Amino acid sequence: MRLRNVPGARETIIESYFSIQEPKTYRGKWEEEFGNKNPIHIEVGMGKGRFILEMAERNPEINYIGIEKYSSVLVRAVEKTEEFEGKNLRLIRMDAEEIEEVFAPGEVGRIYLNFSDPWPKDRHAKRRLTSTRFLERYHHILAPEGRVIFKTDNRDLFDFSLEQIKEAGWILENCTYDLHNSEFNEGNVMTEYEEKFSAKGNPICRLTAFRHDL
């Protein structure tokens, strides 16, 4: 995926109150950064931030951390925070592969994966955020009752994800191939992509999964 450079993006991100510049220094200490012991929920690949900002506004008793790899995308989320008055949100520019270096074991209560890059070529399967490789990383940072919630309009990626969950020894808590016409749509917060794809008539797939140590 080739992204257009946004002049001044890095500077804008650095200057934001919500932006964390050295996230690895907070590993195991996020409650100190937020100033409370509220649950931590993260979104991996937050894009332009619509989802996580609305979640933070709806749930002030939960601390939210958005992760995005590209400055040219993250800066759009930073711009949206200008009207956000809460204190329960932080944004990080980082690669998801480093997630275990940023969060300690059991530190995260929920992980949201929304419309992740499908990496359609077979040789890139390990890069998919629902691959067994990433599920293992999530397992290390999730609390015992933690959950991963995944949404996509890409049926091939969704089917791949279901296979990976089984292979990784995770438990599928719930699953739907048409979120907006299911019982799980109540309270659903749409992302920019979700609104775009659903407007075209694309059904949205969603699953929730967890893993208990045996």
Coordinates of C-alpha atoms in Angstrom, one line a residue:
M1 CA 0.0 0.0 0.0
R2 CA 1.5 3.3 -1.1
L3 CA 0.5 6.3 1.0
R4 CA 0.8 10.0 0.1
N5 CA 3.2 11.9 2.2
V6 CA 1.5 14.5 4.4
P7 CA 3.9 17.5 5.0
G8 CA 4.3 18.3 8.7
A9 CA 2.6 15.0 9.8
R10 CA 5.4 13.9 12.2
E11 CA 5.6 17.4 13.8
T12 CA 1.8 17.5 14.3
I13 CA 1.9 14.1 15.9
I14 CA 4.7 14.9 18.3
E15 CA 3.0 18.1 19.4
S16 CA -0.2 16.4 20.3
Y17 CA -1.1 15.9 24.0
F18 CA -2.5 12.5 23.1
S19 CA 0.5 11.2 21.2
I20 CA 3.1 9.0 23.0
Q21 CA 6.7 9.3 21.6
E22 CA 8.5 6.6 23.6
P23 CA 5.8 3.9 24.1
K24 CA 8.2 1.2 25.2
T25 CA 9.1 3.1 28.4
Y26 CA 5.4 2.7 29.5
R27 CA 5.4 -1.1 29.3
G28 CA 3.8 -2.3 32.5
K29 CA 3.3 1.4 33.6
W30 CA 0.3 2.5 31.6
E31 CA -1.8 3.1 34.7
E32 CA 0.8 5.7 35.7
E33 CA 0.4 7.5 32.3
F34 CA -3.4 7.5 32.6
G35 CA -3.4 8.2 36.3
N36 CA -5.8 5.4 37.1
K37 CA -6.2 1.6 37.0
N38 CA -9.0 1.5 34.5
P39 CA -9.0 -1.3 31.9
I40 CA -6.9 -0.7 28.8
H41 CA -8.4 -1.4 25.4
I42 CA -6.3 -1.0 22.2
E43 CA -7.0 -0.7 18.5
V44 CA -4.3 -2.1 16.3
G45 CA -4.3 -0.3 12.9
M46 CA -6.6 2.6 14.0
G47 CA -6.5 4.4 10.7
K48 CA -8.0 7.9 10.9
G49 CA -9.3 7.4 14.4
R50 CA -13.0 7.6 14.1
F51 CA -13.7 4.3 15.9
I52 CA -11.3 4.8 18.9
L53 CA -12.3 8.4 19.5
E54 CA -16.0 7.5 19.6
M55 CA -15.3 4.6 21.9
A56 CA -13.3 6.8 24.2
E57 CA -16.1 9.4 24.3
R58 CA -18.7 6.7 25.1
N59 CA -16.7 4.9 27.7
P60 CA -14.7 7.4 29.9
E61 CA -14.1 4.5 32.4
I62 CA -11.9 2.7 29.9
N63 CA -8.5 3.8 28.7
Y64 CA -8.0 3.6 25.0
I65 CA -4.8 3.4 23.0
G66 CA -4.7 3.6 19.2
I67 CA -1.8 2.1 17.3
E68 CA -1.1 3.1 13.7
K69 CA 2.0 2.4 11.6
Y70 CA 1.9 5.4 9.2
S71 CA 2.3 9.0 10.2
S72 CA 0.3 10.2 7.1
V73 CA -2.7 8.2 8.5
L74 CA -2.2 8.8 12.2
V75 CA -2.0 12.6 11.7
R76 CA -5.7 12.5 10.6
A77 CA -6.6 10.9 14.0
V78 CA -4.5 13.5 15.8
E79 CA -6.4 16.3 14.0
K80 CA -9.7 14.8 15.2
T81 CA -8.6 15.0 18.9
E82 CA -8.8 18.8 18.8
E83 CA -12.4 18.5 19.8
F84 CA -11.9 15.6 22.2
E85 CA -12.2 16.6 25.9
G86 CA -11.5 13.3 27.6
K87 CA -8.2 12.1 29.2
N88 CA -8.7 8.4 28.4
L89 CA -7.0 8.3 25.0
R90 CA -3.5 7.9 23.8
L91 CA -2.1 7.5 20.2
I92 CA 1.0 5.7 19.1
R93 CA 2.9 5.5 15.8
M94 CA 4.4 2.0 15.8
D95 CA 4.5 -1.3 14.0
A96 CA 2.2 -3.9 15.5
E97 CA 5.1 -6.4 15.5
E98 CA 6.5 -4.5 18.5
I99 CA 3.4 -4.8 20.6
E100 CA 4.9 -7.0 23.3
E101 CA 7.6 -4.4 23.8
V102 CA 4.9 -1.8 24.6
F103 CA 2.5 -3.8 26.7
A104 CA 3.3 -6.1 29.6
P105 CA 1.7 -9.5 30.2
G106 CA -2.0 -9.1 31.2
E107 CA -1.9 -5.4 30.7
V108 CA -4.6 -5.2 28.0
G109 CA -8.2 -6.0 28.4
R110 CA -9.4 -5.9 24.8
I111 CA -7.9 -5.7 21.3
Y112 CA -9.8 -4.3 18.4
L113 CA -8.8 -5.2 14.8
N114 CA -10.9 -3.2 12.3
F115 CA -10.6 -3.7 8.6
S116 CA -7.0 -4.8 8.7
D117 CA -4.9 -5.0 5.6
P118 CA -5.8 -8.4 4.0
W119 CA -2.3 -9.0 2.6
P120 CA -3.9 -11.1 -0.2
K121 CA -0.8 -12.9 -1.4
D122 CA -0.1 -16.2 0.3
R123 CA 3.5 -15.4 1.0
H124 CA 2.4 -12.5 3.1
A125 CA 0.0 -14.4 5.3
K126 CA 2.2 -14.0 8.4
R127 CA 1.7 -10.3 8.1
R128 CA -2.0 -10.5 8.6
L129 CA -3.0 -9.2 12.0
T130 CA -5.1 -12.3 12.7
S131 CA -2.4 -14.8 11.8
T132 CA -1.3 -17.3 14.5
R133 CA 1.9 -15.3 14.7
F134 CA 0.0 -12.2 15.9
L135 CA -2.5 -14.1 17.9
E136 CA 0.4 -15.4 20.0
R137 CA 1.5 -11.8 20.6
Y138 CA -1.9 -10.8 21.7
H139 CA -2.1 -13.8 24.0
H140 CA 1.0 -12.6 25.8
I141 CA -0.4 -9.1 26.6
L142 CA -4.1 -9.8 27.2
A143 CA -5.6 -10.2 30.6
P144 CA -6.9 -13.6 31.5
E145 CA -10.4 -12.6 30.4
G146 CA -9.2 -10.5 27.5
R147 CA -10.8 -10.5 24.1
V148 CA -9.9 -9.9 20.5
I149 CA -12.7 -8.4 18.4
F150 CA -12.2 -8.4 14.6
K151 CA -14.3 -6.7 11.8
T152 CA -13.8 -6.8 8.1
D153 CA -15.7 -6.8 4.8
N154 CA -13.1 -9.2 3.3
R155 CA -14.7 -12.7 3.4
D156 CA -11.4 -14.4 2.4
L157 CA -9.6 -12.7 5.3
F158 CA -12.4 -13.5 7.7
D159 CA -12.4 -17.2 6.8
F160 CA -8.6 -17.2 7.1
S161 CA -8.9 -15.7 10.5
L162 CA -11.4 -18.3 11.7
E163 CA -8.9 -21.0 10.6
Q164 CA -6.1 -19.3 12.4
I165 CA -8.1 -18.9 15.6
K166 CA -8.7 -22.6 15.7
E167 CA -5.1 -23.5 14.8
A168 CA -3.8 -21.2 17.6
G169 CA -6.0 -22.9 20.2
W170 CA -8.2 -19.9 20.8
I171 CA -11.9 -20.1 21.5
L172 CA -14.4 -18.5 19.2
E173 CA -16.9 -16.7 21.4
N174 CA -19.2 -15.4 18.7
C175 CA -19.2 -14.9 14.9
T176 CA -21.4 -13.3 12.3
Y177 CA -21.1 -12.8 8.5
D178 CA -23.5 -9.9 8.5
L179 CA -22.9 -7.7 11.5
H180 CA -25.4 -5.0 10.7
N181 CA -28.3 -7.4 10.5
S182 CA -27.3 -9.4 13.6
E183 CA -27.8 -9.3 17.4
F184 CA -24.2 -8.1 17.7
N185 CA -24.9 -4.8 16.0
E186 CA -26.3 -3.1 19.1
G187 CA -23.8 -0.5 20.3
N188 CA -21.6 -1.1 17.2
V189 CA -19.3 1.8 16.4
M190 CA -18.5 2.1 12.8
T191 CA -15.1 2.9 11.3
E192 CA -14.6 5.1 8.2
Y193 CA -14.1 2.0 6.1
E194 CA -17.1 0.2 7.6
E195 CA -19.4 3.1 6.7
K196 CA -18.0 3.2 3.2
F197 CA -18.2 -0.6 2.5
S198 CA -21.6 -1.1 4.1
A199 CA -23.0 1.8 2.0
K200 CA -21.9 -0.2 -1.1
G201 CA -23.9 -3.2 0.2
N202 CA -20.9 -5.2 1.5
P203 CA -21.8 -7.3 4.5
I204 CA -19.5 -6.8 7.5
C205 CA -18.1 -9.9 9.2
R206 CA -17.3 -9.8 12.9
L207 CA -15.9 -12.2 15.5
T208 CA -14.9 -12.2 19.1
A209 CA -12.2 -14.7 20.4
F210 CA -10.3 -15.4 23.5
R211 CA -7.8 -17.9 24.8
H212 CA -7.4 -19.4 28.3
D213 CA -4.2 -21.2 29.3
L214 CA -4.7 -24.9 29.7

